[in-house]
Short mmCIF file of C-alpha atoms in Angstrom, two decimals:
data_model
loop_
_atom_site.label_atom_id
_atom_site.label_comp_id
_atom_site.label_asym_id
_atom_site.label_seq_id
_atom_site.Cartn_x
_atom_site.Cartn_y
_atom_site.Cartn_z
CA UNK H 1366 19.62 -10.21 -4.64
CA UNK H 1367 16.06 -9.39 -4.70
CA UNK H 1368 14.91 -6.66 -2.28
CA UNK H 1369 13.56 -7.91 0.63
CA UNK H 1370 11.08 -5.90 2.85
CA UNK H 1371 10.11 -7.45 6.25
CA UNK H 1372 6.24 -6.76 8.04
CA UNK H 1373 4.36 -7.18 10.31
CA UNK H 1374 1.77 -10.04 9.38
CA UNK H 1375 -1.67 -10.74 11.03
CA UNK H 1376 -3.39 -13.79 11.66
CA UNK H 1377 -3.49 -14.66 8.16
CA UNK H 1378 -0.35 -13.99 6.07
CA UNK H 1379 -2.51 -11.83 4.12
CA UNK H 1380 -2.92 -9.51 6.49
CA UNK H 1381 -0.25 -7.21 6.80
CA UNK H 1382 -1.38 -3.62 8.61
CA UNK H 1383 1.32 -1.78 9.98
CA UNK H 1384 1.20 1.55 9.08
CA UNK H 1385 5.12 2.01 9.38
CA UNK H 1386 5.44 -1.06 6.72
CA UNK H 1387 2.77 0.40 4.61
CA UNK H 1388 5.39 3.69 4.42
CA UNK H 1389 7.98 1.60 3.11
CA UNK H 1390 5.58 -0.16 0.79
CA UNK H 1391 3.99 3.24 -0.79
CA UNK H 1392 7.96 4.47 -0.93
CA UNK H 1393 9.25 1.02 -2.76
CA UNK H 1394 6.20 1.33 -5.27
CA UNK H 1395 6.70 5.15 -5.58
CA UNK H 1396 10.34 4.62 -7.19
CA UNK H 1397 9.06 1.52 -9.47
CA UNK H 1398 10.86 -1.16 -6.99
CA UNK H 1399 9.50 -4.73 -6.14
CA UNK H 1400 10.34 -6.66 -3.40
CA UNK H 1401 10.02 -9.99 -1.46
CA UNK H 1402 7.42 -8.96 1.36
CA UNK H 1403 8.69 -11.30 4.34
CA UNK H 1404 6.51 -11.72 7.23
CA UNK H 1405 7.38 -11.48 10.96
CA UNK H 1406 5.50 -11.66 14.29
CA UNK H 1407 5.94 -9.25 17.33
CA UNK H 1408 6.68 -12.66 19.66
CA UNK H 1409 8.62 -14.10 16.77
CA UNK H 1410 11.68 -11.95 14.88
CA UNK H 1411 13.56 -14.49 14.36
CA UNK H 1412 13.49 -13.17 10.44
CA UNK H 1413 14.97 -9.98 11.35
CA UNK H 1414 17.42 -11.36 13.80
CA UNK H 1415 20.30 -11.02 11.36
CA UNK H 1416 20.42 -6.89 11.81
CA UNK H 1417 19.95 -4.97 14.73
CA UNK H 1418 16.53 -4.04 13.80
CA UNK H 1419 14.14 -3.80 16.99
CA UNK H 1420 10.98 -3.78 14.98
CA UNK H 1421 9.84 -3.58 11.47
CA UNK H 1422 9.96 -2.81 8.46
CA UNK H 1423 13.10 -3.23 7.78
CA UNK H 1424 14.62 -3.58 4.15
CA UNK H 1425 17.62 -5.24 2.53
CA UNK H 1426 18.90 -4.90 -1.00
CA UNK H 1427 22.38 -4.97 -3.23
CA UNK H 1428 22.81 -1.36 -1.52
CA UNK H 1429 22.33 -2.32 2.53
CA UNK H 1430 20.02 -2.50 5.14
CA UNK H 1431 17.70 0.39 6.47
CA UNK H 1432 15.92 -0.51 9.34
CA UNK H 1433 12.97 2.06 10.42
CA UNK H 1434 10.39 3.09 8.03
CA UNK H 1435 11.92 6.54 7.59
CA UNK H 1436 15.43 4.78 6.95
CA UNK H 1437 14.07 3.26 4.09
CA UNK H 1438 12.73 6.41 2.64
CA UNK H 1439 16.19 7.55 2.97
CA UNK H 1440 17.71 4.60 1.67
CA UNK H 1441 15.46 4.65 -1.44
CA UNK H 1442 16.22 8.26 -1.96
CA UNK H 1443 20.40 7.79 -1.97
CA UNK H 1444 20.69 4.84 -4.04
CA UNK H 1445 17.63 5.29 -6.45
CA UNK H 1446 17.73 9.18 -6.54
CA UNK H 1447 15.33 9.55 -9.05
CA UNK H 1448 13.72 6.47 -10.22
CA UNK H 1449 10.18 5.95 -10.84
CA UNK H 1450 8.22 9.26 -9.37
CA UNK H 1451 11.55 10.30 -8.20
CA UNK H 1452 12.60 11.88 -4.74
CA UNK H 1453 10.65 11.13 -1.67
CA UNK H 1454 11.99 13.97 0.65
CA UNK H 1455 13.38 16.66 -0.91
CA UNK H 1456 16.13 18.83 -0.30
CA UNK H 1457 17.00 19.71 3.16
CA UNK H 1458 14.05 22.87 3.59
CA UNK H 1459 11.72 20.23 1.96
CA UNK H 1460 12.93 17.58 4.75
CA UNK H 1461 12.57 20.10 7.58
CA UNK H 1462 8.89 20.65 6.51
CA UNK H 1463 8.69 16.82 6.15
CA UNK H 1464 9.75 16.68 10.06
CA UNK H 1465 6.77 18.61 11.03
CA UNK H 1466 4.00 16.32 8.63
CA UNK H 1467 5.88 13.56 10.66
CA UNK H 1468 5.43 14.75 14.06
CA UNK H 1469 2.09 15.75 13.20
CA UNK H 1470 0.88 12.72 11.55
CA UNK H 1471 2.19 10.32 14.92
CA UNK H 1472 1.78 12.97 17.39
CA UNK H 1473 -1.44 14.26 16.93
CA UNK H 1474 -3.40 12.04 14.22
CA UNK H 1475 -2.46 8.95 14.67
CA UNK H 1476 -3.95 8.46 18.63
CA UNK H 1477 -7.80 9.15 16.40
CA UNK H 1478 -7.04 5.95 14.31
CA UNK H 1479 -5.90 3.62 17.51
CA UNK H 1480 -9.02 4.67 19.62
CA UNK H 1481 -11.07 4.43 16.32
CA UNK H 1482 -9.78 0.31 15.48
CA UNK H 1483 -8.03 -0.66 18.78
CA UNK H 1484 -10.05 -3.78 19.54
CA UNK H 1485 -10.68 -4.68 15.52
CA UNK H 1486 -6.84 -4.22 15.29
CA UNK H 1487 -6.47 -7.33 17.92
CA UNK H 1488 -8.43 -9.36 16.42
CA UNK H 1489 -6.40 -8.83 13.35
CA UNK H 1490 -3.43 -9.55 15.10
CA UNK H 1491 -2.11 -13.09 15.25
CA UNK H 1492 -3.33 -15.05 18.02
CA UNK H 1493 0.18 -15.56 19.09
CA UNK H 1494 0.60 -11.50 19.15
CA UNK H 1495 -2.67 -10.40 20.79
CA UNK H 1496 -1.08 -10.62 24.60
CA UNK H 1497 1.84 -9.06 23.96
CA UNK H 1498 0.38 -6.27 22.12
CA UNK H 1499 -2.77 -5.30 24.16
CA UNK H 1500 -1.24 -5.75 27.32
CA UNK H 1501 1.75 -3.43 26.38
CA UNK H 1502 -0.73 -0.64 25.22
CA UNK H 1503 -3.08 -0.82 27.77
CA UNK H 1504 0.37 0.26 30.20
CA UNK H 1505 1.38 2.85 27.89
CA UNK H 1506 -2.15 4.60 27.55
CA UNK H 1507 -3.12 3.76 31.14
CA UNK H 1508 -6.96 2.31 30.17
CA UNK H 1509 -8.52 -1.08 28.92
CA UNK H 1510 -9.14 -1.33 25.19
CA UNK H 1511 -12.38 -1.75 25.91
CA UNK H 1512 -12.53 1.55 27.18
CA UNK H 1513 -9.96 3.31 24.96
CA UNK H 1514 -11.46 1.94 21.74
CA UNK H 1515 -14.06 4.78 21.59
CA UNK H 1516 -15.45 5.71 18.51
CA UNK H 1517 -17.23 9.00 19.15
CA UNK H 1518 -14.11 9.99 20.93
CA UNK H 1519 -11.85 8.84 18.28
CA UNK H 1520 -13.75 10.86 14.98
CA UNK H 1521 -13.53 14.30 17.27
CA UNK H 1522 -10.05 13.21 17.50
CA UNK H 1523 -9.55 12.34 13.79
CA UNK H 1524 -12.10 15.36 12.46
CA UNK H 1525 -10.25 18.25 14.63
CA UNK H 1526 -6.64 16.85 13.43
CA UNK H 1527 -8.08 16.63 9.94
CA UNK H 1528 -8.73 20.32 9.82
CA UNK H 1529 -5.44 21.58 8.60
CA UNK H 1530 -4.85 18.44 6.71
CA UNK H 1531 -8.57 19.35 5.00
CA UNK H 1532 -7.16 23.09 4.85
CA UNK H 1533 -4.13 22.14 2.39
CA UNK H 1534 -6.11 19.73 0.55
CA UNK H 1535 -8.58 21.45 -0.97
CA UNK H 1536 -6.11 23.57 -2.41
CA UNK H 1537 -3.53 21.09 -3.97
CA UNK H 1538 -4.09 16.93 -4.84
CA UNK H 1539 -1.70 16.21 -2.63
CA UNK H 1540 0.29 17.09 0.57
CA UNK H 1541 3.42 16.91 -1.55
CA UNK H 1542 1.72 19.02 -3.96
CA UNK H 1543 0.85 17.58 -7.94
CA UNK H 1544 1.99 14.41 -7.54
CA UNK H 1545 2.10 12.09 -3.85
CA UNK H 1546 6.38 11.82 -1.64
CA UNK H 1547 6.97 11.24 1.64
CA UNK H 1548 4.26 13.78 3.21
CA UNK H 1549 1.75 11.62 1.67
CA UNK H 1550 3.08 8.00 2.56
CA UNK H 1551 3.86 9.03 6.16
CA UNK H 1552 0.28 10.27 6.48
CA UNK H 1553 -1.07 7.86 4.80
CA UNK H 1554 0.18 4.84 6.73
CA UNK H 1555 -2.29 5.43 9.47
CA UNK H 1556 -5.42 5.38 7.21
CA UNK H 1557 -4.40 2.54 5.61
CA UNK H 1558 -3.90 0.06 9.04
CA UNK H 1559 -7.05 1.24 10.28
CA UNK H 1560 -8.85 0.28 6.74
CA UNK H 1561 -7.32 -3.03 7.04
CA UNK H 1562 -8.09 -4.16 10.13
CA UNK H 1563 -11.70 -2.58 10.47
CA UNK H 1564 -14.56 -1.75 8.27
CA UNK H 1565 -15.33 1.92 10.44
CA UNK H 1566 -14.83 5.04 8.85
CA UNK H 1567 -12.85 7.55 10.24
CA UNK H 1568 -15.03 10.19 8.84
CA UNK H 1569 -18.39 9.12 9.90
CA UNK H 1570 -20.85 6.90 9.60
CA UNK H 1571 -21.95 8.92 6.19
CA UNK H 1572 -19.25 9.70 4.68
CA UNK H 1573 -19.16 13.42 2.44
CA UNK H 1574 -17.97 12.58 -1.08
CA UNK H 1575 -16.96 16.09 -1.28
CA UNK H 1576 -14.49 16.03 1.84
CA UNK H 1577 -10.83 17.15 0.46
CA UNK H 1578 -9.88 14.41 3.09
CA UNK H 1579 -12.40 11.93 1.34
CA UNK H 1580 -10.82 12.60 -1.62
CA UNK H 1581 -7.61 12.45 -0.99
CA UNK H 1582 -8.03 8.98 0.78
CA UNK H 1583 -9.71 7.83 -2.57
CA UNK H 1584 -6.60 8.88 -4.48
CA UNK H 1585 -4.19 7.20 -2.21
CA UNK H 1586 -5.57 3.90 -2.55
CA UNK H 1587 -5.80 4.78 -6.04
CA UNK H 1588 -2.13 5.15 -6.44
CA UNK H 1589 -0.17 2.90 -7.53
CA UNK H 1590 -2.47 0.63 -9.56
CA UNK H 1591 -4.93 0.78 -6.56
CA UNK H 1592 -2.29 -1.21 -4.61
CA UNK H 1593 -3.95 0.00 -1.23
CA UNK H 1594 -7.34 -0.33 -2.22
CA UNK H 1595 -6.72 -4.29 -3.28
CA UNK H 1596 -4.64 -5.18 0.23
CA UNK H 1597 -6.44 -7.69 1.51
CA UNK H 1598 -8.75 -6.44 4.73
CA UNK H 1599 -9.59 -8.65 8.05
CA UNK H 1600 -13.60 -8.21 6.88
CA UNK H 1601 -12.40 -10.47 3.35
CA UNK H 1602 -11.26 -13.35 5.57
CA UNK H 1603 -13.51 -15.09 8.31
CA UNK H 1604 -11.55 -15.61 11.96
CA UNK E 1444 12.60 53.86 -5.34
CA UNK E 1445 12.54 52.69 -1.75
CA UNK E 1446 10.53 49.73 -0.89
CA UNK E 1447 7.51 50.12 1.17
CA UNK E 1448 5.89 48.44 3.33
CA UNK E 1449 2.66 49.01 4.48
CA UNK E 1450 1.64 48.11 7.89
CA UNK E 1451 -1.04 48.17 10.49
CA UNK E 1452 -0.11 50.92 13.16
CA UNK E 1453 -1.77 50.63 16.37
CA UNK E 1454 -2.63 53.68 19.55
CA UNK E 1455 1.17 54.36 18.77
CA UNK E 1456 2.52 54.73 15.77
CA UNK E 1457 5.54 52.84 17.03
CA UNK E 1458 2.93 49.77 18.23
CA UNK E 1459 3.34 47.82 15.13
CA UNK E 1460 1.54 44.22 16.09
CA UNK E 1461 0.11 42.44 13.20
CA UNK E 1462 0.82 38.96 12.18
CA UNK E 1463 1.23 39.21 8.88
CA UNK E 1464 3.28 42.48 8.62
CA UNK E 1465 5.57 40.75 10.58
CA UNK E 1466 5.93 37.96 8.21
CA UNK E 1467 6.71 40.46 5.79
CA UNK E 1468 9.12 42.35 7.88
CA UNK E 1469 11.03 39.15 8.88
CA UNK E 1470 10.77 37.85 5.25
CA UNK E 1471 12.66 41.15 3.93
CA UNK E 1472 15.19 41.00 7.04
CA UNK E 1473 15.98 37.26 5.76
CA UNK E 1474 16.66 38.90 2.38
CA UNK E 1475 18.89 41.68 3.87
CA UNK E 1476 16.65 44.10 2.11
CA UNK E 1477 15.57 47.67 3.71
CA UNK E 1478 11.88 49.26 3.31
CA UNK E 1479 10.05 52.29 4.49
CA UNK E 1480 7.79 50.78 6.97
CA UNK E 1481 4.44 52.90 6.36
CA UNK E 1482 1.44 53.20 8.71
CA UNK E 1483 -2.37 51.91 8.04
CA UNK E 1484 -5.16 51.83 9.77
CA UNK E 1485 -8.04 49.49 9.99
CA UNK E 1486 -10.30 52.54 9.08
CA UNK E 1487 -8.28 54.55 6.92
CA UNK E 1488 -6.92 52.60 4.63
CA UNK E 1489 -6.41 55.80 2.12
CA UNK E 1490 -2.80 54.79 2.38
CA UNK E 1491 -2.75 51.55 0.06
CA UNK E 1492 -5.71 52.91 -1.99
CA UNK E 1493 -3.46 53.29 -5.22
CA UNK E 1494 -3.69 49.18 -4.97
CA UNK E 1495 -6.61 46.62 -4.91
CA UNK E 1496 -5.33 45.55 -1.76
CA UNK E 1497 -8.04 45.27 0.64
CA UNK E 1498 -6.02 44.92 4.12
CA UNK E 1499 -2.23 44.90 5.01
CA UNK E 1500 0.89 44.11 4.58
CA UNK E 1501 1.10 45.68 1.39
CA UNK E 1502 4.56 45.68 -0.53
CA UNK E 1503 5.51 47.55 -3.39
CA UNK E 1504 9.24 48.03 -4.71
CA UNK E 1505 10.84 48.79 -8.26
CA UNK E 1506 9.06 45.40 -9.45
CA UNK E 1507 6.28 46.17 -8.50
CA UNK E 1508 3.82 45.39 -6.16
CA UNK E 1509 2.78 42.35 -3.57
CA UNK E 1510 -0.41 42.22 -1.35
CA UNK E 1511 -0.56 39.37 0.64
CA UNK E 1512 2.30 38.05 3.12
CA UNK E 1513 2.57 35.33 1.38
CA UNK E 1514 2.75 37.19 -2.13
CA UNK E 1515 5.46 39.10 -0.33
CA UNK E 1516 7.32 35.62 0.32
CA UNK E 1517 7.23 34.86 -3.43
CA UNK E 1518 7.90 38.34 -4.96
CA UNK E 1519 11.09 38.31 -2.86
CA UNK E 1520 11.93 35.06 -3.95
CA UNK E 1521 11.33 35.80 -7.43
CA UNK E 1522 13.33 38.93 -6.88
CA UNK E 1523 15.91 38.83 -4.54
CA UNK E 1524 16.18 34.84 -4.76
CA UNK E 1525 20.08 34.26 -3.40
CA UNK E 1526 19.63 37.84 -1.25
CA UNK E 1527 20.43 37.61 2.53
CA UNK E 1528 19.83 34.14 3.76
CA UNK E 1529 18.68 32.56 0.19
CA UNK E 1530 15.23 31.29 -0.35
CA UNK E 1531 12.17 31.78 1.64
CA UNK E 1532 9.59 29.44 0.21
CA UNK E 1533 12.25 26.88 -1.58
CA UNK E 1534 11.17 24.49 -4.17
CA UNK E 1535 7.71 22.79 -5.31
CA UNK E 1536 8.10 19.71 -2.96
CA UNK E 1537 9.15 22.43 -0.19
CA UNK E 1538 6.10 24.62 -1.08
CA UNK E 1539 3.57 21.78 -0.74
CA UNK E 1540 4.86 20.96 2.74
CA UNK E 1541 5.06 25.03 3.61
CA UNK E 1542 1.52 24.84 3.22
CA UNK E 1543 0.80 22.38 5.92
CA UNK E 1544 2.71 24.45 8.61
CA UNK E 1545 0.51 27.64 7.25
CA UNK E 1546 -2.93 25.99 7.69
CA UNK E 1547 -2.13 24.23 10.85
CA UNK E 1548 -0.25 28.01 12.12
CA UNK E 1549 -3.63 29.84 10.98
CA UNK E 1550 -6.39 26.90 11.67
CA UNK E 1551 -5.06 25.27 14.78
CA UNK E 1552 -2.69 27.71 16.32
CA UNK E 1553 -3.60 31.73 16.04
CA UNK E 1554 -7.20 30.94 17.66
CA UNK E 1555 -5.12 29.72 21.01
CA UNK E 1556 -3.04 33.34 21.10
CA UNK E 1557 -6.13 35.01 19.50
CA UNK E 1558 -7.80 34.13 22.97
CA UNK E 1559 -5.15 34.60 24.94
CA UNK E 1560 -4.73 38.55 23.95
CA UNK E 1561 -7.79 39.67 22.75
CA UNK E 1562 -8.58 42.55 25.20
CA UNK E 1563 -5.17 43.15 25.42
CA UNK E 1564 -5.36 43.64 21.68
CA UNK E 1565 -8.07 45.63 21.65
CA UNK E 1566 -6.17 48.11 23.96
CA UNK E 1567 -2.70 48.41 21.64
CA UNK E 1568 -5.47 49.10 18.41
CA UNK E 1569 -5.86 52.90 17.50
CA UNK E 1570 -8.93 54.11 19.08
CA UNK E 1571 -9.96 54.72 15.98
CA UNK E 1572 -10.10 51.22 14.63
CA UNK E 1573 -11.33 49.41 18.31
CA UNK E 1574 -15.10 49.19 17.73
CA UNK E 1575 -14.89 48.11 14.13
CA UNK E 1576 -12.06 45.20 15.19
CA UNK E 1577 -14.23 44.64 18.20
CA UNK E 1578 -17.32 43.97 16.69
CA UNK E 1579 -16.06 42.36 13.32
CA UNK E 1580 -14.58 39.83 15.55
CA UNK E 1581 -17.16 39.36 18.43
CA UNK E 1582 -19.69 38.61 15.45
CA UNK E 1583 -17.45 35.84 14.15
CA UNK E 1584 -16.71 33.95 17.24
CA UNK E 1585 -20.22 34.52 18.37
CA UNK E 1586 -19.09 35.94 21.74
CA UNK E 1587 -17.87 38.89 23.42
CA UNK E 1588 -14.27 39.41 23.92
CA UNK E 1589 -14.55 39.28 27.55
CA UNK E 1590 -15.65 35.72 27.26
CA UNK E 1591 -13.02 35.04 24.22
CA UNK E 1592 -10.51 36.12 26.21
CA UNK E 1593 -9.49 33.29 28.34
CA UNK E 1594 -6.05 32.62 29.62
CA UNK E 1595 -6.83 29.28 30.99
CA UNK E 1596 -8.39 27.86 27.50
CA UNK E 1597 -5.96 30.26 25.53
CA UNK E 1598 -2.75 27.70 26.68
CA UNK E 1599 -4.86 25.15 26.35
CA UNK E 1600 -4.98 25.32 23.22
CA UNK E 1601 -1.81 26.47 22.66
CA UNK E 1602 -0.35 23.35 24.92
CA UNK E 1603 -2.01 21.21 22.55
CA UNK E 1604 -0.73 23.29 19.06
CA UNK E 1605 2.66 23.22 20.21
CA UNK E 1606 3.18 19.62 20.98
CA UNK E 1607 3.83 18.61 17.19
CA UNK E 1608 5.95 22.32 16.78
CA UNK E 1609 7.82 21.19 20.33
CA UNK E 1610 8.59 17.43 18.75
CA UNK E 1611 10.24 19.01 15.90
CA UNK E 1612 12.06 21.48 17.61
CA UNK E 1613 13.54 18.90 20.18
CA UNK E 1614 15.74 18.06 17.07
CA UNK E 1615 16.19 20.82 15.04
CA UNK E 1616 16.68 24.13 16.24
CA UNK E 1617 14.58 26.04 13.18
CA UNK E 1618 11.34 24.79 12.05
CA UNK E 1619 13.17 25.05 8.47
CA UNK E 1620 16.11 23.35 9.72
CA UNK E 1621 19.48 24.74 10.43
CA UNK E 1622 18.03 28.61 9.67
CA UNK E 1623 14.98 29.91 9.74
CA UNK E 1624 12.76 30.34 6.59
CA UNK E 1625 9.39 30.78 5.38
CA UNK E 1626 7.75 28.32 7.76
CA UNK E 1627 9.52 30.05 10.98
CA UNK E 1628 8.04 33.21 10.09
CA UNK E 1629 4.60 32.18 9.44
CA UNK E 1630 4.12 30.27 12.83
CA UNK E 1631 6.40 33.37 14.88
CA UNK E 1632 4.02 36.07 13.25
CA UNK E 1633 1.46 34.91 15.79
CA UNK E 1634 4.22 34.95 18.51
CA UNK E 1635 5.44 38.44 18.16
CA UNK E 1636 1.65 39.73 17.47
CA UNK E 1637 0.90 38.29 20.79
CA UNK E 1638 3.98 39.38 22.65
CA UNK E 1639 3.72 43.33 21.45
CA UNK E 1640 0.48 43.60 22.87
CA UNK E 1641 0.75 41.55 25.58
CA UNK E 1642 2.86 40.78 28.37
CA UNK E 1643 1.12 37.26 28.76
CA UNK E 1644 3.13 34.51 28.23
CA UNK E 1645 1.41 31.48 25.72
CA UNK E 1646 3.25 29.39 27.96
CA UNK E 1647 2.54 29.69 31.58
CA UNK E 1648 2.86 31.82 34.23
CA UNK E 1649 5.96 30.40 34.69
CA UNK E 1650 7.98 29.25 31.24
CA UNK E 1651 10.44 26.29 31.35
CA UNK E 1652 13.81 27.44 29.91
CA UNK E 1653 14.31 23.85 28.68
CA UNK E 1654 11.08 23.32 26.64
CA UNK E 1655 12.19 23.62 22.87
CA UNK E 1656 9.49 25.65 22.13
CA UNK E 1657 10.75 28.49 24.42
CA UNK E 1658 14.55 27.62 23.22
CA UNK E 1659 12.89 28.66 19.25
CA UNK E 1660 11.11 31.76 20.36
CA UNK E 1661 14.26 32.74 21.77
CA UNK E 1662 15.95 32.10 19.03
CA UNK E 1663 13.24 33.88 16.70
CA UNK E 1664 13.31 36.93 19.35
CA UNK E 1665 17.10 37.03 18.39
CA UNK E 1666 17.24 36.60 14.94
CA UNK E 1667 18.19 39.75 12.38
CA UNK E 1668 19.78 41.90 15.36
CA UNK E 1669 17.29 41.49 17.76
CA UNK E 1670 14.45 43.14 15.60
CA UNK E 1671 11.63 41.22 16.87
CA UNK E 1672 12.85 41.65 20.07
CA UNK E 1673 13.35 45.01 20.36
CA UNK E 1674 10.19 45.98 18.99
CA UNK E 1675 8.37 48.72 20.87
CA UNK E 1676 5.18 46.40 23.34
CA UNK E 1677 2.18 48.06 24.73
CA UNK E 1678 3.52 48.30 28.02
CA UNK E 1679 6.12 50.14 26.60
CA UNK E 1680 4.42 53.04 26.24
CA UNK E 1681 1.83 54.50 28.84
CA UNK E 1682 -1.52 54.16 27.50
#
């Protein structure tokens, strides 16, 4: 069979932001793999109903299913060990490191990004979506979007958690060192739904060319044959 | 020849505090390896003059010589690479991620226990050495210590550095994984600095036996025999 990998779409099929999809994405292209990119709605997952997959991505090939984005990295690792650019994690003091970008990147970073694109992100969102998805956040973080979409708030957020990130790249090209793995990707995601679904900057309004982090985001949507830096973004397609 | 390592002494020759000796000390414990531990001060550094070395840990052994905790890490695992408990530092993909957990340890974390200490600190230095630490210091964060030193801020801070540390360490009881390695030592270097000199806690008044971050530091206090935690504090010995 061909691979199949299963998003999150937008309000155009074109659209597709999550950050946890574009980890699986970055991963399949890392070890030279194509797949089918099937879309699925928050309010409908009827596509997924066939696993026991809560959310997506979730991927299917010859070899199984893996159903979380981290899964698939997993997945991709065991059965195509070193195709392509070869291992995404590592051994298991590579992984253990890995654990800590993780945490980092959804613990601490990725809150910036959400305040920084939360109401561009629901207009992104297909109509059908919107409800569900506001009205769940808006519990969770205990504010309005109007209010928690903040963008002065959101770049002190982004610039102070960017720090260490800034710290290790100006030293190497990439978190994973010489070439981009998992580190990279799971970063990554995040800067890649909020470039999709808005047209701010997380860096500023003037961006400094010489910014490791600048430069670093240039090479990741480099990567790949500039797959991230061609994904369609809301701004190319009037609502 | 005996290895030798030379470290920062403080009022007490036994008051041995710095960060970065102690990732040297624990990094030669991991090996199983033995050293003279040899005193320096901040103004006398007459000691380590036969080196270009301009500050401590200094380590020099029958192949020759390391200045830098983090040279230490790789001379050892150059050296003694299966010694003890195996690698420190681990492979290239390892090493990339290893210097994520050192930036954010040294850029987001040591500032928190920097101002949690700092008088304390001041009082566990050699007498010797206080006004030149004092003032190096005061001119660099642009304030006296008795403003730098803030316990309320200090956790703070520290609350806020911990949370990614804490969401690894909910699943894995070394930052490295099963044992500790090179990225336990360079984030419990700041611990054990802070915890020789002072008997504040970076946690609270009153610490929660559950968090995961007190369940590590236990577990670092433990490690090698107890060495970290039998190390002579400041309020061991009458000033």
């Amino acid at each position: 069979m061909t691979p199949v990998l299963y998003e999150l779409r937008g309000r155009d099929d074109r659209l597709r932001f999550s950050p946890f999809c574009w980890r699986a994405r970055f991963a399949l292209a890392h070890k030279g793999l194509e797949a089918e990119l099937s879309p699925v709605l928050f309010t409908d997952k009827s596509p997924i109903e066939f696993c026991d997959a809560f959310s997506v991505p979730v991927f299917k090939d010859d070899f199984g299913l893996a159903t979380d984005s981290y899964d698939i990295f997993k997945h991709l690792d065991k059965h195509y060990p070193e195709a392509g650019m070869g291992p995404l994690i590592g051994d298991s003091l590579a992984e253990s490191r890995l654990n800590f970008v993780k945490a980092y990147a959804e613990q601490v970073m990725a809150i910036g990004f959400f305040r920084l694109v939360a109401l561009d992100l629901v207009k992104a969102i297909h109509p059908d979506d919107r409800e569900y998805f506001q009205s769940a956040r808006e519990a969770r973080f205990g504010m309005s979007f109007e209010v928690f979409n903040n963008v002065e708030i959101a770049r002190g957020i982004l610039d102070s958690a960017f720090k260490p990130l800034r710290g290790v790249l100006g030293n190497q090209p990439f978190l994973d060192g010489d070439a981009p793995a998992a580190a990279d990707y799971l970063v990554f995601g995040f800067f890649i739904w909020a470039r999709i679904v808005s047209d701010t900057s997380p860096f500023g309004d003037e961006e400094d060319a010489a910014d490791p982090m600048v430069q670093w985001r240039e090479r990741m949507l480099d990567l790949h044959d500039g797959m991230a830096r061609n994904a369609t973004r809301a701004s190319d397609i009037p609502e």
